[in-house]
Short mmCIF file of C-alpha atoms in Angstrom, two decimals:
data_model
loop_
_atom_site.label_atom_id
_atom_site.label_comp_id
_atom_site.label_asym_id
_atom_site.label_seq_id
_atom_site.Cartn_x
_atom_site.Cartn_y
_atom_site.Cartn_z
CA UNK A 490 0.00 0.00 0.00
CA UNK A 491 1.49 3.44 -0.70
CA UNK A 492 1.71 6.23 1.73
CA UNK A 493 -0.80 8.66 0.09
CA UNK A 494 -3.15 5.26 0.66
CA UNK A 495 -1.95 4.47 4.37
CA UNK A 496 -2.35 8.35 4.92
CA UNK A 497 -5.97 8.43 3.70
CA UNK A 498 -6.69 5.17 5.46
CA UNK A 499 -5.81 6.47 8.91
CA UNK A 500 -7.75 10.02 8.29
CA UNK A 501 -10.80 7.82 7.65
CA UNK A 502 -10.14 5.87 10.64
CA UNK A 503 -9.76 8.46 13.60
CA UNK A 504 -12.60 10.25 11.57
CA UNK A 505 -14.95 7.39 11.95
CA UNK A 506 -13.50 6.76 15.44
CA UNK A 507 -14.05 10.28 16.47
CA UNK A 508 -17.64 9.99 14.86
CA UNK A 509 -18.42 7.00 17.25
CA UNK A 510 -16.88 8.08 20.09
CA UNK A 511 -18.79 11.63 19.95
CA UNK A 512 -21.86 9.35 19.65
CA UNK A 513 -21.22 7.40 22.40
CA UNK A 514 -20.53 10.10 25.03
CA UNK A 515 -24.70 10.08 24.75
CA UNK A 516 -25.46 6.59 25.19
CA UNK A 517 -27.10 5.79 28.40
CA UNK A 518 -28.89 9.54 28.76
CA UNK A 519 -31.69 10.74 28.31
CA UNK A 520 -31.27 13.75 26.88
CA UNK A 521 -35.32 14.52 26.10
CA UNK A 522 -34.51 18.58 26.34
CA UNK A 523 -31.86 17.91 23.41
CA UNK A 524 -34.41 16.49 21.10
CA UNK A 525 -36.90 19.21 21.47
CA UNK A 526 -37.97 20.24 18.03
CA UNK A 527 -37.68 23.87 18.78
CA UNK A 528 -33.97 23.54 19.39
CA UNK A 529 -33.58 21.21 16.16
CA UNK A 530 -32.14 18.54 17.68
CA UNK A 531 -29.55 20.42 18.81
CA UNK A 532 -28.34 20.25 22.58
CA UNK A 533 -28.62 23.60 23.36
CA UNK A 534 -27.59 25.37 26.78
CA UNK A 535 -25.92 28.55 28.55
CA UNK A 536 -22.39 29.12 29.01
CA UNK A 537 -22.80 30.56 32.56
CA UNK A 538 -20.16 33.21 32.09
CA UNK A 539 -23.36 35.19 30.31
CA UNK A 540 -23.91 35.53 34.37
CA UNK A 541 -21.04 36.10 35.78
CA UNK A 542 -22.06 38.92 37.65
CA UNK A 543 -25.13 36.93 39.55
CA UNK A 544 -25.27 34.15 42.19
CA UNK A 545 -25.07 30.35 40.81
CA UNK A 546 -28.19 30.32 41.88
CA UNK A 547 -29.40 33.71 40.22
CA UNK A 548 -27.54 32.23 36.94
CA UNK A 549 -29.62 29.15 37.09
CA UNK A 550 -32.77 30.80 37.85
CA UNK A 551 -32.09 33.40 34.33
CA UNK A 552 -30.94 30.60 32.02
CA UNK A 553 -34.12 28.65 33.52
CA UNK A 554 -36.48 31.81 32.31
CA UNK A 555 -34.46 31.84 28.72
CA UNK A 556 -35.58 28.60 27.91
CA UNK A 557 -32.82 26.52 28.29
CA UNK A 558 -32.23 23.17 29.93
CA UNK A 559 -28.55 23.08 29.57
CA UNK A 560 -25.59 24.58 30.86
CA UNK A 561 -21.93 24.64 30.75
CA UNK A 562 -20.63 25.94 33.54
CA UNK A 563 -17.20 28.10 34.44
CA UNK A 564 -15.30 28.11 37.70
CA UNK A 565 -16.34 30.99 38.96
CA UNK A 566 -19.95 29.37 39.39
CA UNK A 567 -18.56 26.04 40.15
CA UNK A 568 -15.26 25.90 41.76
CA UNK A 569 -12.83 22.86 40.56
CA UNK A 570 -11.80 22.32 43.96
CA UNK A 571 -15.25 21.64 45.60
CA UNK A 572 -15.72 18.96 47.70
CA UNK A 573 -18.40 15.76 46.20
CA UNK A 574 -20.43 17.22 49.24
CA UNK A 575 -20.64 21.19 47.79
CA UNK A 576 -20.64 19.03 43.79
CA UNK A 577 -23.64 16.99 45.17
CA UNK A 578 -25.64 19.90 46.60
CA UNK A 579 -25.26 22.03 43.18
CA UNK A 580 -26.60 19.13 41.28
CA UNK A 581 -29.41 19.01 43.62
CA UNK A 582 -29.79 22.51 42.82
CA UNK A 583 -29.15 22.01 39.20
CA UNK A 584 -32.34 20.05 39.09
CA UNK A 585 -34.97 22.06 41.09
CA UNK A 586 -33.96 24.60 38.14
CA UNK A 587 -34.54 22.15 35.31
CA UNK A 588 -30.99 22.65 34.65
CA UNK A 589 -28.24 19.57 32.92
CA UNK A 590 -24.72 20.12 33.42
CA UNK A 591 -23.06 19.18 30.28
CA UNK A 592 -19.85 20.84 30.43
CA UNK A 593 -17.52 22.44 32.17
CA UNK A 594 -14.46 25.40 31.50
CA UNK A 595 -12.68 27.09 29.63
CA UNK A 596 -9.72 25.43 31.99
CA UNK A 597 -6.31 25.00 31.49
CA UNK A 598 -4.29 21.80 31.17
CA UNK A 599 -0.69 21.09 31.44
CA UNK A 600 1.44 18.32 31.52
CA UNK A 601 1.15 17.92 34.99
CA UNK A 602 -0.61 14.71 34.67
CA UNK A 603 -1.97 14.84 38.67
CA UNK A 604 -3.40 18.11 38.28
CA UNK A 605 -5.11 17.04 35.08
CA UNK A 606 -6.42 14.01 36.40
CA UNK A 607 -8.24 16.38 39.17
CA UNK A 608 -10.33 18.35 37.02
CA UNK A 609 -11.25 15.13 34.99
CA UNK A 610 -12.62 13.89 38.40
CA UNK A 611 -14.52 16.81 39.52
CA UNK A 612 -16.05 16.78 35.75
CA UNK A 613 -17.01 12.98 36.09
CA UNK A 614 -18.49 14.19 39.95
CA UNK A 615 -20.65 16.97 38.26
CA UNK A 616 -21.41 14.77 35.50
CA UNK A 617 -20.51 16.45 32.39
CA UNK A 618 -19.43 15.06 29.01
CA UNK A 619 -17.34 17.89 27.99
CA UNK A 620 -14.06 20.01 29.62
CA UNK A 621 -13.59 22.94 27.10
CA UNK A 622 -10.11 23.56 27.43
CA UNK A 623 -7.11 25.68 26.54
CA UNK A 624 -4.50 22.93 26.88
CA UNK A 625 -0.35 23.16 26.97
CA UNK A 626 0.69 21.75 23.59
CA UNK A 627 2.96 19.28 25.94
CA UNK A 628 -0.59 18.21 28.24
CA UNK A 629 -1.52 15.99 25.01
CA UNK A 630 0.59 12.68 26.32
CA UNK A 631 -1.51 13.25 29.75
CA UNK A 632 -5.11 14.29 27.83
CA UNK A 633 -5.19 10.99 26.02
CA UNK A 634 -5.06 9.07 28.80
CA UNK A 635 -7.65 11.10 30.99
CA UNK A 636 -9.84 11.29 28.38
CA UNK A 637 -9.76 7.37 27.63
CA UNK A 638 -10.26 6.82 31.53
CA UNK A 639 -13.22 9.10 32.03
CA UNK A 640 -14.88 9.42 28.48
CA UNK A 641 -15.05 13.12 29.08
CA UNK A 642 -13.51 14.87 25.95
CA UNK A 643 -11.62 17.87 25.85
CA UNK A 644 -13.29 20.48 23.19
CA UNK A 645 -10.25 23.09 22.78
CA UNK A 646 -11.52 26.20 22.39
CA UNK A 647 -9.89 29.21 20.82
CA UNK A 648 -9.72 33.02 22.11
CA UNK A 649 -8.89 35.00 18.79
CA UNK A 650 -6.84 38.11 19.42
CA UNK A 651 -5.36 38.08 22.57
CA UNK A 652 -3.08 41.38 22.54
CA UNK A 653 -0.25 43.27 20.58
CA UNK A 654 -1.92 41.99 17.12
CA UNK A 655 -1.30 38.15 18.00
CA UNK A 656 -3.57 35.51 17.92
CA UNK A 657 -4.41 32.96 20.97
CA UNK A 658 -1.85 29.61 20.75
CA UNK A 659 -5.17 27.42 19.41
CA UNK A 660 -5.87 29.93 16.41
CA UNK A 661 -8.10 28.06 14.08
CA UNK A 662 -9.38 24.94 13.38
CA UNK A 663 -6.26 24.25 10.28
CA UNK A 664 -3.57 24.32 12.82
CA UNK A 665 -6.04 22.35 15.92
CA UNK A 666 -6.29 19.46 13.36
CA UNK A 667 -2.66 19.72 13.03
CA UNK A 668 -1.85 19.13 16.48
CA UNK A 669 -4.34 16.53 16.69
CA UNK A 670 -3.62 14.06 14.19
CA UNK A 671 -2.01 11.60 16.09
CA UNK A 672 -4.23 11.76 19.01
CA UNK A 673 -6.88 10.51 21.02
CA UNK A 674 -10.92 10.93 18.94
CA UNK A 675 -11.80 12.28 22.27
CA UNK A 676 -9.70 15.89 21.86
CA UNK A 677 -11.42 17.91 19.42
CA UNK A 678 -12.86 21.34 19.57
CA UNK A 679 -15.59 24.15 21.10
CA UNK A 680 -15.30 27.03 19.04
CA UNK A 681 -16.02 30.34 19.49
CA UNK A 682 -17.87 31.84 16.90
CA UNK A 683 -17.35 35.42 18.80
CA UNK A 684 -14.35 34.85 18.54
CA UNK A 685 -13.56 33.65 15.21
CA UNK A 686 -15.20 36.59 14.09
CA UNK A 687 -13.29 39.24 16.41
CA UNK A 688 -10.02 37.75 14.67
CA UNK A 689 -10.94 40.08 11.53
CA UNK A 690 -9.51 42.92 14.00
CA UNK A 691 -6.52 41.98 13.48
CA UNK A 692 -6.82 40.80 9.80
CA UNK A 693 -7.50 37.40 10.09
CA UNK A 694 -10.62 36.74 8.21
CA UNK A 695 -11.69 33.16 9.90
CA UNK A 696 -15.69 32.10 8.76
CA UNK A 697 -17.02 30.13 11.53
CA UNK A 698 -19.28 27.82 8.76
CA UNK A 699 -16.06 27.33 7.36
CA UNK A 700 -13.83 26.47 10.42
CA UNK A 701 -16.55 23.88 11.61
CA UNK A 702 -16.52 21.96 8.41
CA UNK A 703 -12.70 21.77 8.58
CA UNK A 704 -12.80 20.33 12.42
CA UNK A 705 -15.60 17.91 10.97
CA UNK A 706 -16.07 14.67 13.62
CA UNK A 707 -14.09 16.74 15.98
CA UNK A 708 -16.56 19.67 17.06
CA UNK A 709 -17.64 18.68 20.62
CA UNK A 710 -18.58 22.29 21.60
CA UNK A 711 -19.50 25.13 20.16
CA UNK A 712 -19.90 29.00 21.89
CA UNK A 713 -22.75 30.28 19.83
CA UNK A 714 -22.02 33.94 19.76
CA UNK A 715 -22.40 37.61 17.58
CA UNK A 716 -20.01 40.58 17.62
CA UNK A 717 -19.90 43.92 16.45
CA UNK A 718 -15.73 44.87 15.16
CA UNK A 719 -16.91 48.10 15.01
CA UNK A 720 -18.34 48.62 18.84
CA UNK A 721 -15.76 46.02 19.95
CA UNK A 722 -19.27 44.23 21.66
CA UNK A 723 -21.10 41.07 21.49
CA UNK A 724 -24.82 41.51 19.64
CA UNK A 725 -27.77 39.07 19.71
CA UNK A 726 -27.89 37.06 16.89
CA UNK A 727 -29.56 38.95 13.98
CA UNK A 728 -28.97 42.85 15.19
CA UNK A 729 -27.76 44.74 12.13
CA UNK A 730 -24.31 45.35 13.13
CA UNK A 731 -23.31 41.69 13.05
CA UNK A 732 -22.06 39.52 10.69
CA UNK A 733 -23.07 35.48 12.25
CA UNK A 734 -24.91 33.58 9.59
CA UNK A 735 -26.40 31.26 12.14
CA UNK A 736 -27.87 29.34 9.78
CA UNK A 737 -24.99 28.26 8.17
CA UNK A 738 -23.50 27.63 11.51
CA UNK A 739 -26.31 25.31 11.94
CA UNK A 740 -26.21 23.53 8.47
CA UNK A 741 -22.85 23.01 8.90
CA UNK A 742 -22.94 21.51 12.18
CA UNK A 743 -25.54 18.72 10.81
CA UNK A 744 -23.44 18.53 7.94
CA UNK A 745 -20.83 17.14 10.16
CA UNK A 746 -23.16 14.88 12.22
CA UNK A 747 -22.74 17.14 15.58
CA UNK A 748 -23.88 15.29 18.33
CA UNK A 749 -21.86 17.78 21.19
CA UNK A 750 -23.39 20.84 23.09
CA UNK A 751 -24.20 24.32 21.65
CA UNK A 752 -23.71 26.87 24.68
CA UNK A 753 -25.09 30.37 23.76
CA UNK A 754 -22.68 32.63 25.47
CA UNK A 755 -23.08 36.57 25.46
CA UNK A 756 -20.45 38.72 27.28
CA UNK A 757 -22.02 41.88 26.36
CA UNK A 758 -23.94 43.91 28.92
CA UNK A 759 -23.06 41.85 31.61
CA UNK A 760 -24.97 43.68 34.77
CA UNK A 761 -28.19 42.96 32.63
CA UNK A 762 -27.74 40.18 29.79
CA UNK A 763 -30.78 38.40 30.34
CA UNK A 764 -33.10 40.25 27.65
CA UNK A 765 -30.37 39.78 24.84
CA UNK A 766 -29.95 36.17 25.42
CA UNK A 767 -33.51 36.10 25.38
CA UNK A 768 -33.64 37.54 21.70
CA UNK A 769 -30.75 34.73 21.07
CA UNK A 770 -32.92 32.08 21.66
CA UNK A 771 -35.57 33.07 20.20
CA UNK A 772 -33.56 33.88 17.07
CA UNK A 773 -32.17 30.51 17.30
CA UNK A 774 -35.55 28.93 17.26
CA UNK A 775 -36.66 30.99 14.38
CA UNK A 776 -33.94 29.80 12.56
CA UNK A 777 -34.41 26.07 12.86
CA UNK A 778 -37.71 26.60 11.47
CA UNK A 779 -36.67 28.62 8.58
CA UNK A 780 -34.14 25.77 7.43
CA UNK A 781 -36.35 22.60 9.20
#
């Protein structure tokens, strides 16, 4: 067999691998919420940052009254180092809201393969499916282990522009596949559309339809987000002065057979957010009925 042939062979492989194991991070739950028609299919939940200002409880209580039965949670909500006493009560909680933890970050990894192994445990504790993550391009060794152990994947998610006209380390989906290719079906991606469209700030013109297609089998997350370059500020999904064609974002994703979570995140008026991410998911409705 030639090389070209043993190349393509093993791209179809850890596709079809990373295919089944996305699937199979569902089997055994019963995700009812994620198969509501209005939502497309789609899991679809809050990325609690949006409330960041307010009370885990307050935060539950708002993304309860937007509609959504999701959440991926940060650590200022949810504290890594919590006890299984503190994780317990907050699921308990968690449920009197309606509310499904399905993942957990943005939190960084590093070689250290202890410290890793921690935050893999509090995720299996809070049961969640997903750690976004901005990992150390040496934590990969440790990742493919943890993430083999625990079936929690890593999504890495990148942060655009991060200062002096550079991008963040995990820039785009081209160079994530790179750094992927020889590992573990459980390490893919949650991008950012917000962020993949800040990047034009600095020049970099990255489409978020586009980007998704290219991480194919390996989109586990996604931050569902609209920004204004001009204001420099997150918008709801359809105001004039943004440019997300959710839609395509949407068609894409089923395109790719996206099984992972879709958190809408809005960092925009963060004292009062509730109203805008409101208008986001009714937006997002509207658009699953537009393209069934």
């Amino acid at each position: 067999m030639s090389l070209i042939h043993t190349a393509v062979g093993r791209r179809e492989f850890l596709r079809a691998s990373a295919l089944t194991a996305g699937a199979a991070l569902f089997a055994g739950r019963s995700h009812a919420a994620a198969a509501d028609e209005s939502f497309g299919g789609f899991t679809v939940g809050i990325q609690s940052y949006t409330f960041r200002k307010f009370t885990l409880e307050q935060a539950l209580k708002k993304t309860q009254e937007a509609g959504l039965p999701f959440a991926e949670f940060y650590n200022g909500h949810i504290p890594v180092n919590s006890s299984p006493e503190k994780i317990a009560g907050i699921k308990k909680l968690c449920t009197e809201y309606g509310i499904t933890p399905i993942a957990f970050g943005v939190e960084h990894f590093s070689k250290k393969h202890d410290d890793n192994k921690k935050k893999f445990e509090f995720g299996a504790l809070l049961g969640i499916k997903y750690l976004s993550a901005d990992p150390d391009p040496d934590s990969f060794d440790s990742l493919d282990k943890l993430v083999d152990e625990y079936k929690i994947a890593i999504a890495i998610h990148p942060h655009g522009p991060v200062g002096g006209g550079k991008m963040h380390r995990w820039s785009s989906a081209e160079f994530i596949m790179k750094a992927l290719k020889d590992h573990s079906p459980l390490i893919g991606t949650c991008l950012d559309t917000g962020h993949l469209i800040r990047s034009a700030q600095i020049g970099v013109n990255l489409d978020p339809v586009q980007q998704i297609k290219v991480m194919g089998a390996r989109n586990f997350g996604l931050h569902l987000k609209d920004h204004d370059n001009k204001r420099k500020t997150d918008v709801p999904y359809g105001d004039p002065t943004g440019v997300l064609d959710v839609a395509g974002v949407l068609k894409a994703l089923k395109e790719v057979k996206f099984g992972g979570y879709i958190s809408i995140e809005y960092e925009a008026n963060e004292s009062n957010p509730s109203d805008d991410v409101k208008k986001c998911v009714a937006y997002f409705k509207d658009t699953v009925k537009k393209i069934g």
